[in-house]
Amino acid sequence: MHAYGCIQRITSKEVLFEAQKAYLDRLIATKSAPASDLAFIKCGVPDEIPAYLYGVRLGTEWRAFCAYIKDGTVLTSQQFSINRCRATRNWEFVDEGFPKPVQSVGYDQLL
């Protein structure tokens, strides 16, 4: 679901933490991680991109890449969009072959 109207909007300073929480929520929903594992969710700095609704530009949103890294092992990772209302969409798996060591595949940049 993608929401464009909200009372409390996130800012570029808050988006990294909000992306981590959104990714953990996704993992909890798929029973891939417990709620206590927020410390193991690592995200790169989200890119700000234009947001569209039915082809009409409606401000900006962020494109985030996050990984679930625990005990030196990448368990899974995804890329997704998060808007100013904390709504997420466009979830994509951008890697495969999990689990894998964190240092051998470039995920160490997220640590």
PDB file of N, CA and C in Angstrom:
ATOM      1  N   MET A   1       0.856  -1.180   0.000  1.00  0.00           N
ATOM      2  CA  MET A   1       0.000   0.000   0.000  1.00  0.00           C
ATOM      3  C   MET A   1       0.894   1.232   0.000  1.00  0.00           C
ATOM      4  N   HIS A   2       0.462   2.256  -0.684  1.00  0.00           N
ATOM      5  CA  HIS A   2       1.252   3.475  -0.785  1.00  0.00           C
ATOM      6  C   HIS A   2       0.373   4.647  -0.354  1.00  0.00           C
ATOM      7  N   ALA A   3       0.768   5.343   0.701  1.00  0.00           N
ATOM      8  CA  ALA A   3      -0.019   6.450   1.232  1.00  0.00           C
ATOM      9  C   ALA A   3       0.660   7.771   0.919  1.00  0.00           C
ATOM     10  N   TYR A   4      -0.119   8.773   0.562  1.00  0.00           N
ATOM     11  CA  TYR A   4       0.442  10.094   0.263  1.00  0.00           C
ATOM     12  C   TYR A   4       0.026  11.163   1.258  1.00  0.00           C
ATOM     13  N   GLY A   5      -1.006  10.928   2.037  1.00  0.00           N
ATOM     14  CA  GLY A   5      -1.419  11.905   3.031  1.00  0.00           C
ATOM     15  C   GLY A   5      -1.210  11.344   4.426  1.00  0.00           C
ATOM     16  N   CYS A   6      -0.490  12.088   5.269  1.00  0.00           N
ATOM     17  CA  CYS A   6      -0.263  11.627   6.632  1.00  0.00           C
ATOM     18  C   CYS A   6      -0.038  12.834   7.531  1.00  0.00           C
ATOM     19  N   ILE A   7      -0.216  12.619   8.815  1.00  0.00           N
ATOM     20  CA  ILE A   7      -0.063  13.701   9.775  1.00  0.00           C
ATOM     21  C   ILE A   7       1.400  13.857  10.190  1.00  0.00           C
ATOM     22  N   GLN A   8       2.066  12.762  10.533  1.00  0.00           N
ATOM     23  CA  GLN A   8       3.469  12.814  10.942  1.00  0.00           C
ATOM     24  C   GLN A   8       4.348  12.260   9.839  1.00  0.00           C
ATOM     25  N   ARG A   9       5.040  13.140   9.155  1.00  0.00           N
ATOM     26  CA  ARG A   9       5.905  12.745   8.045  1.00  0.00           C
ATOM     27  C   ARG A   9       7.328  12.520   8.545  1.00  0.00           C
ATOM     28  N   ILE A  10       8.016  11.593   7.892  1.00  0.00           N
ATOM     29  CA  ILE A  10       9.418  11.389   8.231  1.00  0.00           C
ATOM     30  C   ILE A  10      10.278  12.324   7.378  1.00  0.00           C
ATOM     31  N   THR A  11      11.432  12.631   7.892  1.00  0.00           N
ATOM     32  CA  THR A  11      12.367  13.499   7.186  1.00  0.00           C
ATOM     33  C   THR A  11      13.559  12.683   6.707  1.00  0.00           C
ATOM     34  N   SER A  12      14.425  13.312   5.957  1.00  0.00           N
ATOM     35  CA  SER A  12      15.616  12.617   5.470  1.00  0.00           C
ATOM     36  C   SER A  12      16.517  12.180   6.626  1.00  0.00           C
ATOM     37  N   LYS A  13      16.420  12.849   7.764  1.00  0.00           N
ATOM     38  CA  LYS A  13      17.213  12.459   8.934  1.00  0.00           C
ATOM     39  C   LYS A  13      16.661  11.197   9.600  1.00  0.00           C
ATOM     40  N   GLU A  14      15.383  10.942   9.450  1.00  0.00           N
ATOM     41  CA  GLU A  14      14.732   9.802  10.093  1.00  0.00           C
ATOM     42  C   GLU A  14      14.606   8.580   9.185  1.00  0.00           C
ATOM     43  N   VAL A  15      14.801   8.756   7.890  1.00  0.00           N
ATOM     44  CA  VAL A  15      14.473   7.697   6.941  1.00  0.00           C
ATOM     45  C   VAL A  15      15.313   6.439   7.128  1.00  0.00           C
ATOM     46  N   LEU A  16      16.561   6.543   7.504  1.00  0.00           N
ATOM     47  CA  LEU A  16      17.389   5.355   7.678  1.00  0.00           C
ATOM     48  C   LEU A  16      16.821   4.456   8.780  1.00  0.00           C
ATOM     49  N   PHE A  17      16.481   5.042   9.927  1.00  0.00           N
ATOM     50  CA  PHE A  17      15.904   4.261  11.022  1.00  0.00           C
ATOM     51  C   PHE A  17      14.539   3.703  10.636  1.00  0.00           C
ATOM     52  N   GLU A  18      13.731   4.500   9.943  1.00  0.00           N
ATOM     53  CA  GLU A  18      12.404   4.044   9.524  1.00  0.00           C
ATOM     54  C   GLU A  18      12.513   2.903   8.506  1.00  0.00           C
ATOM     55  N   ALA A  19      13.518   2.948   7.651  1.00  0.00           N
ATOM     56  CA  ALA A  19      13.747   1.860   6.690  1.00  0.00           C
ATOM     57  C   ALA A  19      14.136   0.582   7.427  1.00  0.00           C
ATOM     58  N   GLN A  20      14.991   0.703   8.449  1.00  0.00           N
ATOM     59  CA  GLN A  20      15.361  -0.471   9.246  1.00  0.00           C
ATOM     60  C   GLN A  20      14.132  -1.088   9.898  1.00  0.00           C
ATOM     61  N   LYS A  21      13.282  -0.253  10.481  1.00  0.00           N
ATOM     62  CA  LYS A  21      12.066  -0.760  11.125  1.00  0.00           C
ATOM     63  C   LYS A  21      11.128  -1.402  10.102  1.00  0.00           C
ATOM     64  N   ALA A  22      10.984  -0.783   8.935  1.00  0.00           N
ATOM     65  CA  ALA A  22      10.101  -1.332   7.896  1.00  0.00           C
ATOM     66  C   ALA A  22      10.606  -2.692   7.421  1.00  0.00           C
ATOM     67  N   TYR A  23      11.927  -2.820   7.269  1.00  0.00           N
ATOM     68  CA  TYR A  23      12.482  -4.093   6.825  1.00  0.00           C
ATOM     69  C   TYR A  23      12.302  -5.172   7.894  1.00  0.00           C
ATOM     70  N   LEU A  24      12.520  -4.821   9.157  1.00  0.00           N
ATOM     71  CA  LEU A  24      12.286  -5.785  10.227  1.00  0.00           C
ATOM     72  C   LEU A  24      10.818  -6.202  10.260  1.00  0.00           C
ATOM     73  N   ASP A  25       9.902  -5.256  10.104  1.00  0.00           N
ATOM     74  CA  ASP A  25       8.472  -5.590  10.065  1.00  0.00           C
ATOM     75  C   ASP A  25       8.177  -6.581   8.948  1.00  0.00           C
ATOM     76  N   ARG A  26       8.818  -6.399   7.802  1.00  0.00           N
ATOM     77  CA  ARG A  26       8.642  -7.315   6.673  1.00  0.00           C
ATOM     78  C   ARG A  26       9.150  -8.718   7.026  1.00  0.00           C
ATOM     79  N   LEU A  27      10.307  -8.773   7.681  1.00  0.00           N
ATOM     80  CA  LEU A  27      10.866 -10.065   8.076  1.00  0.00           C
ATOM     81  C   LEU A  27      10.017 -10.749   9.141  1.00  0.00           C
ATOM     82  N   ILE A  28       9.468  -9.963  10.066  1.00  0.00           N
ATOM     83  CA  ILE A  28       8.573 -10.522  11.089  1.00  0.00           C
ATOM     84  C   ILE A  28       7.325 -11.101  10.424  1.00  0.00           C
ATOM     85  N   ALA A  29       6.765 -10.371   9.459  1.00  0.00           N
ATOM     86  CA  ALA A  29       5.553 -10.824   8.773  1.00  0.00           C
ATOM     87  C   ALA A  29       5.774 -12.132   8.012  1.00  0.00           C
ATOM     88  N   THR A  30       6.983 -12.338   7.509  1.00  0.00           N
ATOM     89  CA  THR A  30       7.289 -13.569   6.777  1.00  0.00           C
ATOM     90  C   THR A  30       7.929 -14.623   7.681  1.00  0.00           C
ATOM     91  N   LYS A  31       7.941 -14.351   8.982  1.00  0.00           N
ATOM     92  CA  LYS A  31       8.499 -15.261   9.982  1.00  0.00           C
ATOM     93  C   LYS A  31       9.975 -15.573   9.732  1.00  0.00           C
ATOM     94  N   SER A  32      10.710 -14.570   9.216  1.00  0.00           N
ATOM     95  CA  SER A  32      12.129 -14.725   8.943  1.00  0.00           C
ATOM     96  C   SER A  32      13.014 -14.180  10.054  1.00  0.00           C
ATOM     97  N   ALA A  33      12.431 -13.384  10.965  1.00  0.00           N
ATOM     98  CA  ALA A  33      13.220 -12.785  12.051  1.00  0.00           C
ATOM     99  C   ALA A  33      12.302 -12.474  13.230  1.00  0.00           C
ATOM    100  N   PRO A  34      12.845 -12.537  14.450  1.00  0.00           N
ATOM    101  CA  PRO A  34      12.055 -12.127  15.616  1.00  0.00           C
ATOM    102  C   PRO A  34      12.063 -10.606  15.773  1.00  0.00           C
ATOM    103  N   ALA A  35      11.101 -10.091  16.501  1.00  0.00           N
ATOM    104  CA  ALA A  35      10.972  -8.646  16.702  1.00  0.00           C
ATOM    105  C   ALA A  35      12.165  -8.047  17.444  1.00  0.00           C
ATOM    106  N   SER A  36      12.916  -8.855  18.145  1.00  0.00           N
ATOM    107  CA  SER A  36      14.048  -8.356  18.929  1.00  0.00           C
ATOM    108  C   SER A  36      15.323  -8.168  18.101  1.00  0.00           C
ATOM    109  N   ASP A  37      15.283  -8.416  16.797  1.00  0.00           N
ATOM    110  CA  ASP A  37      16.497  -8.383  15.973  1.00  0.00           C
ATOM    111  C   ASP A  37      16.740  -7.072  15.215  1.00  0.00           C
ATOM    112  N   LEU A  38      16.204  -5.952  15.673  1.00  0.00           N
ATOM    113  CA  LEU A  38      16.422  -4.677  14.981  1.00  0.00           C
ATOM    114  C   LEU A  38      17.917  -4.347  14.864  1.00  0.00           C
ATOM    115  N   ALA A  39      18.707  -4.707  15.838  1.00  0.00           N
ATOM    116  CA  ALA A  39      20.143  -4.412  15.807  1.00  0.00           C
ATOM    117  C   ALA A  39      20.860  -5.141  14.672  1.00  0.00           C
ATOM    118  N   PHE A  40      20.251  -6.179  14.119  1.00  0.00           N
ATOM    119  CA  PHE A  40      20.867  -6.954  13.048  1.00  0.00           C
ATOM    120  C   PHE A  40      20.404  -6.513  11.655  1.00  0.00           C
ATOM    121  N   ILE A  41      19.537  -5.506  11.602  1.00  0.00           N
ATOM    122  CA  ILE A  41      19.078  -4.964  10.325  1.00  0.00           C
ATOM    123  C   ILE A  41      20.017  -3.820   9.945  1.00  0.00           C
ATOM    124  N   LYS A  42      20.677  -3.954   8.815  1.00  0.00           N
ATOM    125  CA  LYS A  42      21.627  -2.949   8.339  1.00  0.00           C
ATOM    126  C   LYS A  42      21.144  -2.425   6.998  1.00  0.00           C
ATOM    127  N   CYS A  43      21.135  -1.098   6.849  1.00  0.00           N
ATOM    128  CA  CYS A  43      20.679  -0.465   5.610  1.00  0.00           C
ATOM    129  C   CYS A  43      21.722   0.526   5.110  1.00  0.00           C
ATOM    130  N   GLY A  44      21.816   0.632   3.805  1.00  0.00           N
ATOM    131  CA  GLY A  44      22.637   1.675   3.218  1.00  0.00           C
ATOM    132  C   GLY A  44      21.896   2.999   3.293  1.00  0.00           C
ATOM    133  N   VAL A  45      22.561   4.085   2.981  1.00  0.00           N
ATOM    134  CA  VAL A  45      21.914   5.400   2.991  1.00  0.00           C
ATOM    135  C   VAL A  45      20.877   5.426   1.857  1.00  0.00           C
ATOM    136  N   PRO A  46      19.602   5.638   2.182  1.00  0.00           N
ATOM    137  CA  PRO A  46      18.564   5.634   1.151  1.00  0.00           C
ATOM    138  C   PRO A  46      18.725   6.790   0.157  1.00  0.00           C
ATOM    139  N   ASP A  47      18.416   6.506  -1.112  1.00  0.00           N
ATOM    140  CA  ASP A  47      18.430   7.525  -2.161  1.00  0.00           C
ATOM    141  C   ASP A  47      17.055   8.164  -2.265  1.00  0.00           C
ATOM    142  N   GLU A  48      17.020   9.490  -2.368  1.00  0.00           N
ATOM    143  CA  GLU A  48      15.753  10.186  -2.551  1.00  0.00           C
ATOM    144  C   GLU A  48      15.407  10.174  -4.031  1.00  0.00           C
ATOM    145  N   ILE A  49      14.182   9.724  -4.343  1.00  0.00           N
ATOM    146  CA  ILE A  49      13.731   9.597  -5.730  1.00  0.00           C
ATOM    147  C   ILE A  49      12.333  10.202  -5.873  1.00  0.00           C
ATOM    148  N   PRO A  50      11.908  10.551  -7.095  1.00  0.00           N
ATOM    149  CA  PRO A  50      10.549  11.071  -7.287  1.00  0.00           C
ATOM    150  C   PRO A  50       9.502  10.005  -6.955  1.00  0.00           C
ATOM    151  N   ALA A  51       8.385  10.436  -6.382  1.00  0.00           N
ATOM    152  CA  ALA A  51       7.265   9.544  -6.078  1.00  0.00           C
ATOM    153  C   ALA A  51       6.133   9.836  -7.055  1.00  0.00           C
ATOM    154  N   TYR A  52       5.534   8.781  -7.590  1.00  0.00           N
ATOM    155  CA  TYR A  52       4.454   8.922  -8.569  1.00  0.00           C
ATOM    156  C   TYR A  52       3.232   8.138  -8.131  1.00  0.00           C
ATOM    157  N   LEU A  53       2.063   8.652  -8.460  1.00  0.00           N
ATOM    158  CA  LEU A  53       0.802   7.955  -8.269  1.00  0.00           C
ATOM    159  C   LEU A  53       0.060   8.033  -9.590  1.00  0.00           C
ATOM    160  N   TYR A  54      -0.098   6.895 -10.239  1.00  0.00           N
ATOM    161  CA  TYR A  54      -0.747   6.829 -11.556  1.00  0.00           C
ATOM    162  C   TYR A  54      -0.123   7.807 -12.551  1.00  0.00           C
ATOM    163  N   GLY A  55       1.198   7.895 -12.530  1.00  0.00           N
ATOM    164  CA  GLY A  55       1.925   8.738 -13.474  1.00  0.00           C
ATOM    165  C   GLY A  55       2.033  10.201 -13.095  1.00  0.00           C
ATOM    166  N   VAL A  56       1.427  10.603 -11.994  1.00  0.00           N
ATOM    167  CA  VAL A  56       1.473  11.996 -11.545  1.00  0.00           C
ATOM    168  C   VAL A  56       2.514  12.104 -10.425  1.00  0.00           C
ATOM    169  N   ARG A  57       3.462  13.006 -10.593  1.00  0.00           N
ATOM    170  CA  ARG A  57       4.501  13.166  -9.575  1.00  0.00           C
ATOM    171  C   ARG A  57       3.922  13.811  -8.322  1.00  0.00           C
ATOM    172  N   LEU A  58       4.166  13.166  -7.189  1.00  0.00           N
ATOM    173  CA  LEU A  58       3.652  13.640  -5.902  1.00  0.00           C
ATOM    174  C   LEU A  58       4.776  13.726  -4.883  1.00  0.00           C
ATOM    175  N   GLY A  59       5.763  14.524  -5.144  1.00  0.00           N
ATOM    176  CA  GLY A  59       6.853  14.693  -4.185  1.00  0.00           C
ATOM    177  C   GLY A  59       7.936  13.654  -4.346  1.00  0.00           C
ATOM    178  N   THR A  60       8.518  13.249  -3.218  1.00  0.00           N
ATOM    179  CA  THR A  60       9.631  12.309  -3.249  1.00  0.00           C
ATOM    180  C   THR A  60       9.411  11.177  -2.250  1.00  0.00           C
ATOM    181  N   GLU A  61      10.174  10.114  -2.453  1.00  0.00           N
ATOM    182  CA  GLU A  61      10.236   8.998  -1.532  1.00  0.00           C
ATOM    183  C   GLU A  61      11.688   8.525  -1.536  1.00  0.00           C
ATOM    184  N   TRP A  62      11.991   7.481  -0.791  1.00  0.00           N
ATOM    185  CA  TRP A  62      13.365   6.996  -0.725  1.00  0.00           C
ATOM    186  C   TRP A  62      13.433   5.555  -1.193  1.00  0.00           C
ATOM    187  N   ARG A  63      14.541   5.201  -1.808  1.00  0.00           N
ATOM    188  CA  ARG A  63      14.831   3.827  -2.218  1.00  0.00           C
ATOM    189  C   ARG A  63      15.872   3.299  -1.235  1.00  0.00           C
ATOM    190  N   ALA A  64      15.514   2.256  -0.503  1.00  0.00           N
ATOM    191  CA  ALA A  64      16.380   1.718   0.543  1.00  0.00           C
ATOM    192  C   ALA A  64      16.842   0.310   0.190  1.00  0.00           C
ATOM    193  N   PHE A  65      18.051  -0.024   0.624  1.00  0.00           N
ATOM    194  CA  PHE A  65      18.579  -1.381   0.509  1.00  0.00           C
ATOM    195  C   PHE A  65      18.965  -1.827   1.909  1.00  0.00           C
ATOM    196  N   CYS A  66      18.367  -2.919   2.365  1.00  0.00           N
ATOM    197  CA  CYS A  66      18.619  -3.400   3.719  1.00  0.00           C
ATOM    198  C   CYS A  66      18.954  -4.886   3.703  1.00  0.00           C
ATOM    199  N   ALA A  67      19.719  -5.303   4.698  1.00  0.00           N
ATOM    200  CA  ALA A  67      20.102  -6.704   4.845  1.00  0.00           C
ATOM    201  C   ALA A  67      19.929  -7.124   6.299  1.00  0.00           C
ATOM    202  N   TYR A  68      19.651  -8.389   6.475  1.00  0.00           N
ATOM    203  CA  TYR A  68      19.565  -9.000   7.802  1.00  0.00           C
ATOM    204  C   TYR A  68      20.884  -9.738   8.011  1.00  0.00           C
ATOM    205  N   ILE A  69      21.754  -9.148   8.833  1.00  0.00           N
ATOM    206  CA  ILE A  69      23.110  -9.665   9.034  1.00  0.00           C
ATOM    207  C   ILE A  69      23.270 -10.054  10.499  1.00  0.00           C
ATOM    208  N   LYS A  70      23.512 -11.338  10.726  1.00  0.00           N
ATOM    209  CA  LYS A  70      23.623 -11.835  12.101  1.00  0.00           C
ATOM    210  C   LYS A  70      24.803 -12.795  12.196  1.00  0.00           C
ATOM    211  N   ASP A  71      25.640 -12.591  13.204  1.00  0.00           N
ATOM    212  CA  ASP A  71      26.804 -13.447  13.450  1.00  0.00           C
ATOM    213  C   ASP A  71      27.708 -13.553  12.229  1.00  0.00           C
ATOM    214  N   GLY A  72      27.938 -12.434  11.536  1.00  0.00           N
ATOM    215  CA  GLY A  72      28.831 -12.417  10.390  1.00  0.00           C
ATOM    216  C   GLY A  72      28.275 -13.054   9.135  1.00  0.00           C
ATOM    217  N   THR A  73      26.965 -13.303   9.108  1.00  0.00           N
ATOM    218  CA  THR A  73      26.323 -13.964   7.975  1.00  0.00           C
ATOM    219  C   THR A  73      25.149 -13.127   7.476  1.00  0.00           C
ATOM    220  N   VAL A  74      25.071 -12.933   6.169  1.00  0.00           N
ATOM    221  CA  VAL A  74      23.928 -12.255   5.555  1.00  0.00           C
ATOM    222  C   VAL A  74      22.844 -13.310   5.366  1.00  0.00           C
ATOM    223  N   LEU A  75      21.714 -13.129   6.030  1.00  0.00           N
ATOM    224  CA  LEU A  75      20.628 -14.101   5.960  1.00  0.00           C
ATOM    225  C   LEU A  75      19.668 -13.795   4.820  1.00  0.00           C
ATOM    226  N   THR A  76      19.469 -12.519   4.515  1.00  0.00           N
ATOM    227  CA  THR A  76      18.628 -12.108   3.391  1.00  0.00           C
ATOM    228  C   THR A  76      18.808 -10.607   3.178  1.00  0.00           C
ATOM    229  N   SER A  77      18.384 -10.112   2.023  1.00  0.00           N
ATOM    230  CA  SER A  77      18.429  -8.667   1.759  1.00  0.00           C
ATOM    231  C   SER A  77      17.353  -8.315   0.741  1.00  0.00           C
ATOM    232  N   GLN A  78      16.902  -7.072   0.797  1.00  0.00           N
ATOM    233  CA  GLN A  78      15.893  -6.579  -0.137  1.00  0.00           C
ATOM    234  C   GLN A  78      16.073  -5.089  -0.363  1.00  0.00           C
ATOM    235  N   GLN A  79      15.527  -4.641  -1.477  1.00  0.00           N
ATOM    236  CA  GLN A  79      15.464  -3.226  -1.816  1.00  0.00           C
ATOM    237  C   GLN A  79      13.989  -2.855  -1.882  1.00  0.00           C
ATOM    238  N   PHE A  80      13.644  -1.642  -1.440  1.00  0.00           N
ATOM    239  CA  PHE A  80      12.243  -1.218  -1.432  1.00  0.00           C
ATOM    240  C   PHE A  80      12.166   0.296  -1.379  1.00  0.00           C
ATOM    241  N   SER A  81      10.966   0.814  -1.622  1.00  0.00           N
ATOM    242  CA  SER A  81      10.713   2.251  -1.513  1.00  0.00           C
ATOM    243  C   SER A  81       9.951   2.519  -0.222  1.00  0.00           C
ATOM    244  N   ILE A  82      10.260   3.654   0.400  1.00  0.00           N
ATOM    245  CA  ILE A  82       9.540   4.091   1.602  1.00  0.00           C
ATOM    246  C   ILE A  82       9.224   5.574   1.419  1.00  0.00           C
ATOM    247  N   ASN A  83       7.962   5.944   1.657  1.00  0.00           N
ATOM    248  CA  ASN A  83       7.603   7.346   1.449  1.00  0.00           C
ATOM    249  C   ASN A  83       7.582   8.108   2.767  1.00  0.00           C
ATOM    250  N   ARG A  84       7.240   9.372   2.688  1.00  0.00           N
ATOM    251  CA  ARG A  84       7.263  10.246   3.870  1.00  0.00           C
ATOM    252  C   ARG A  84       6.246   9.840   4.930  1.00  0.00           C
ATOM    253  N   CYS A  85       5.282   9.002   4.558  1.00  0.00           N
ATOM    254  CA  CYS A  85       4.271   8.516   5.503  1.00  0.00           C
ATOM    255  C   CYS A  85       4.614   7.128   6.041  1.00  0.00           C
ATOM    256  N   ARG A  86       5.823   6.648   5.771  1.00  0.00           N
ATOM    257  CA  ARG A  86       6.327   5.343   6.218  1.00  0.00           C
ATOM    258  C   ARG A  86       5.742   4.172   5.445  1.00  0.00           C
ATOM    259  N   ALA A  87       4.986   4.425   4.394  1.00  0.00           N
ATOM    260  CA  ALA A  87       4.430   3.340   3.576  1.00  0.00           C
ATOM    261  C   ALA A  87       5.535   2.790   2.669  1.00  0.00           C
ATOM    262  N   THR A  88       5.527   1.474   2.484  1.00  0.00           N
ATOM    263  CA  THR A  88       6.540   0.840   1.648  1.00  0.00           C
ATOM    264  C   THR A  88       5.903   0.189   0.432  1.00  0.00           C
ATOM    265  N   ARG A  89       6.730   0.019  -0.622  1.00  0.00           N
ATOM    266  CA  ARG A  89       6.256  -0.645  -1.841  1.00  0.00           C
ATOM    267  C   ARG A  89       7.464  -1.060  -2.672  1.00  0.00           C
ATOM    268  N   ASN A  90       7.215  -1.719  -3.766  1.00  0.00           N
ATOM    269  CA  ASN A  90       8.253  -2.140  -4.714  1.00  0.00           C
ATOM    270  C   ASN A  90       9.354  -2.973  -4.060  1.00  0.00           C
ATOM    271  N   TRP A  91       8.967  -3.964  -3.279  1.00  0.00           N
ATOM    272  CA  TRP A  91       9.937  -4.839  -2.617  1.00  0.00           C
ATOM    273  C   TRP A  91      10.601  -5.734  -3.656  1.00  0.00           C
ATOM    274  N   GLU A  92      11.930  -5.800  -3.637  1.00  0.00           N
ATOM    275  CA  GLU A  92      12.676  -6.616  -4.587  1.00  0.00           C
ATOM    276  C   GLU A  92      13.810  -7.351  -3.888  1.00  0.00           C
ATOM    277  N   PHE A  93      13.991  -8.608  -4.258  1.00  0.00           N
ATOM    278  CA  PHE A  93      15.199  -9.335  -3.858  1.00  0.00           C
ATOM    279  C   PHE A  93      16.249  -8.994  -4.896  1.00  0.00           C
ATOM    280  N   VAL A  94      17.390  -8.474  -4.466  1.00  0.00           N
ATOM    281  CA  VAL A  94      18.423  -8.054  -5.411  1.00  0.00           C
ATOM    282  C   VAL A  94      19.671  -8.926  -5.310  1.00  0.00           C
ATOM    283  N   ASP A  95      19.580 -10.000  -4.559  1.00  0.00           N
ATOM    284  CA  ASP A  95      20.690 -10.929  -4.407  1.00  0.00           C
ATOM    285  C   ASP A  95      20.086 -12.301  -4.114  1.00  0.00           C
ATOM    286  N   GLU A  96      20.894 -13.338  -4.173  1.00  0.00           N
ATOM    287  CA  GLU A  96      20.411 -14.688  -3.897  1.00  0.00           C
ATOM    288  C   GLU A  96      21.534 -15.512  -3.291  1.00  0.00           C
ATOM    289  N   GLY A  97      21.228 -16.754  -2.955  1.00  0.00           N
ATOM    290  CA  GLY A  97      22.231 -17.654  -2.418  1.00  0.00           C
ATOM    291  C   GLY A  97      22.501 -17.473  -0.939  1.00  0.00           C
ATOM    292  N   PHE A  98      21.486 -17.153  -0.168  1.00  0.00           N
ATOM    293  CA  PHE A  98      21.640 -16.946   1.272  1.00  0.00           C
ATOM    294  C   PHE A  98      21.560 -18.266   2.005  1.00  0.00           C
ATOM    295  N   PRO A  99      22.178 -18.396   3.152  1.00  0.00           N
ATOM    296  CA  PRO A  99      23.044 -17.423   3.821  1.00  0.00           C
ATOM    297  C   PRO A  99      24.429 -17.373   3.175  1.00  0.00           C
ATOM    298  N   LYS A 100      25.120 -16.239   3.390  1.00  0.00           N
ATOM    299  CA  LYS A 100      26.472 -16.065   2.857  1.00  0.00           C
ATOM    300  C   LYS A 100      27.290 -15.216   3.814  1.00  0.00           C
ATOM    301  N   PRO A 101      28.610 -15.381   3.813  1.00  0.00           N
ATOM    302  CA  PRO A 101      29.466 -14.588   4.705  1.00  0.00           C
ATOM    303  C   PRO A 101      29.416 -13.107   4.337  1.00  0.00           C
ATOM    304  N   VAL A 102      29.392 -12.260   5.326  1.00  0.00           N
ATOM    305  CA  VAL A 102      29.245 -10.823   5.097  1.00  0.00           C
ATOM    306  C   VAL A 102      30.452 -10.218   4.373  1.00  0.00           C
ATOM    307  N   GLN A 103      31.658 -10.645   4.659  1.00  0.00           N
ATOM    308  CA  GLN A 103      32.835 -10.037   4.054  1.00  0.00           C
ATOM    309  C   GLN A 103      33.059 -10.446   2.600  1.00  0.00           C
ATOM    310  N   SER A 104      32.571 -11.581   2.177  1.00  0.00           N
ATOM    311  CA  SER A 104      32.894 -12.067   0.842  1.00  0.00           C
ATOM    312  C   SER A 104      32.016 -11.474  -0.260  1.00  0.00           C
ATOM    313  N   VAL A 105      31.010 -10.722   0.059  1.00  0.00           N
ATOM    314  CA  VAL A 105      30.083 -10.260  -0.962  1.00  0.00           C
ATOM    315  C   VAL A 105      29.826  -8.749  -0.952  1.00  0.00           C
ATOM    316  N   GLY A 106      30.580  -7.994  -0.181  1.00  0.00           N
ATOM    317  CA  GLY A 106      30.430  -6.539  -0.172  1.00  0.00           C
ATOM    318  C   GLY A 106      29.406  -6.001   0.811  1.00  0.00           C
ATOM    319  N   TYR A 107      28.750  -6.850   1.550  1.00  0.00           N
ATOM    320  CA  TYR A 107      27.773  -6.379   2.539  1.00  0.00           C
ATOM    321  C   TYR A 107      28.456  -5.707   3.725  1.00  0.00           C
ATOM    322  N   ASP A 108      29.767  -5.894   3.854  1.00  0.00           N
ATOM    323  CA  ASP A 108      30.476  -5.295   4.979  1.00  0.00           C
ATOM    324  C   ASP A 108      30.397  -3.772   4.962  1.00  0.00           C
ATOM    325  N   GLN A 109      30.034  -3.182   3.830  1.00  0.00           N
ATOM    326  CA  GLN A 109      29.846  -1.717   3.759  1.00  0.00           C
ATOM    327  C   GLN A 109      28.639  -1.261   4.574  1.00  0.00           C
ATOM    328  N   LEU A 110      27.721  -2.171   4.862  1.00  0.00           N
ATOM    329  CA  LEU A 110      26.540  -1.830   5.647  1.00  0.00           C
ATOM    330  C   LEU A 110      26.803  -1.874   7.152  1.00  0.00           C
ATOM    331  N   LEU A 111      27.900  -2.476   7.551  1.00  0.00           N
ATOM    332  CA  LEU A 111      28.180  -2.644   8.994  1.00  0.00           C
ATOM    333  C   LEU A 111      28.597  -1.364   9.657  1.00  0.00           C
TER     334      LEU A 111
END
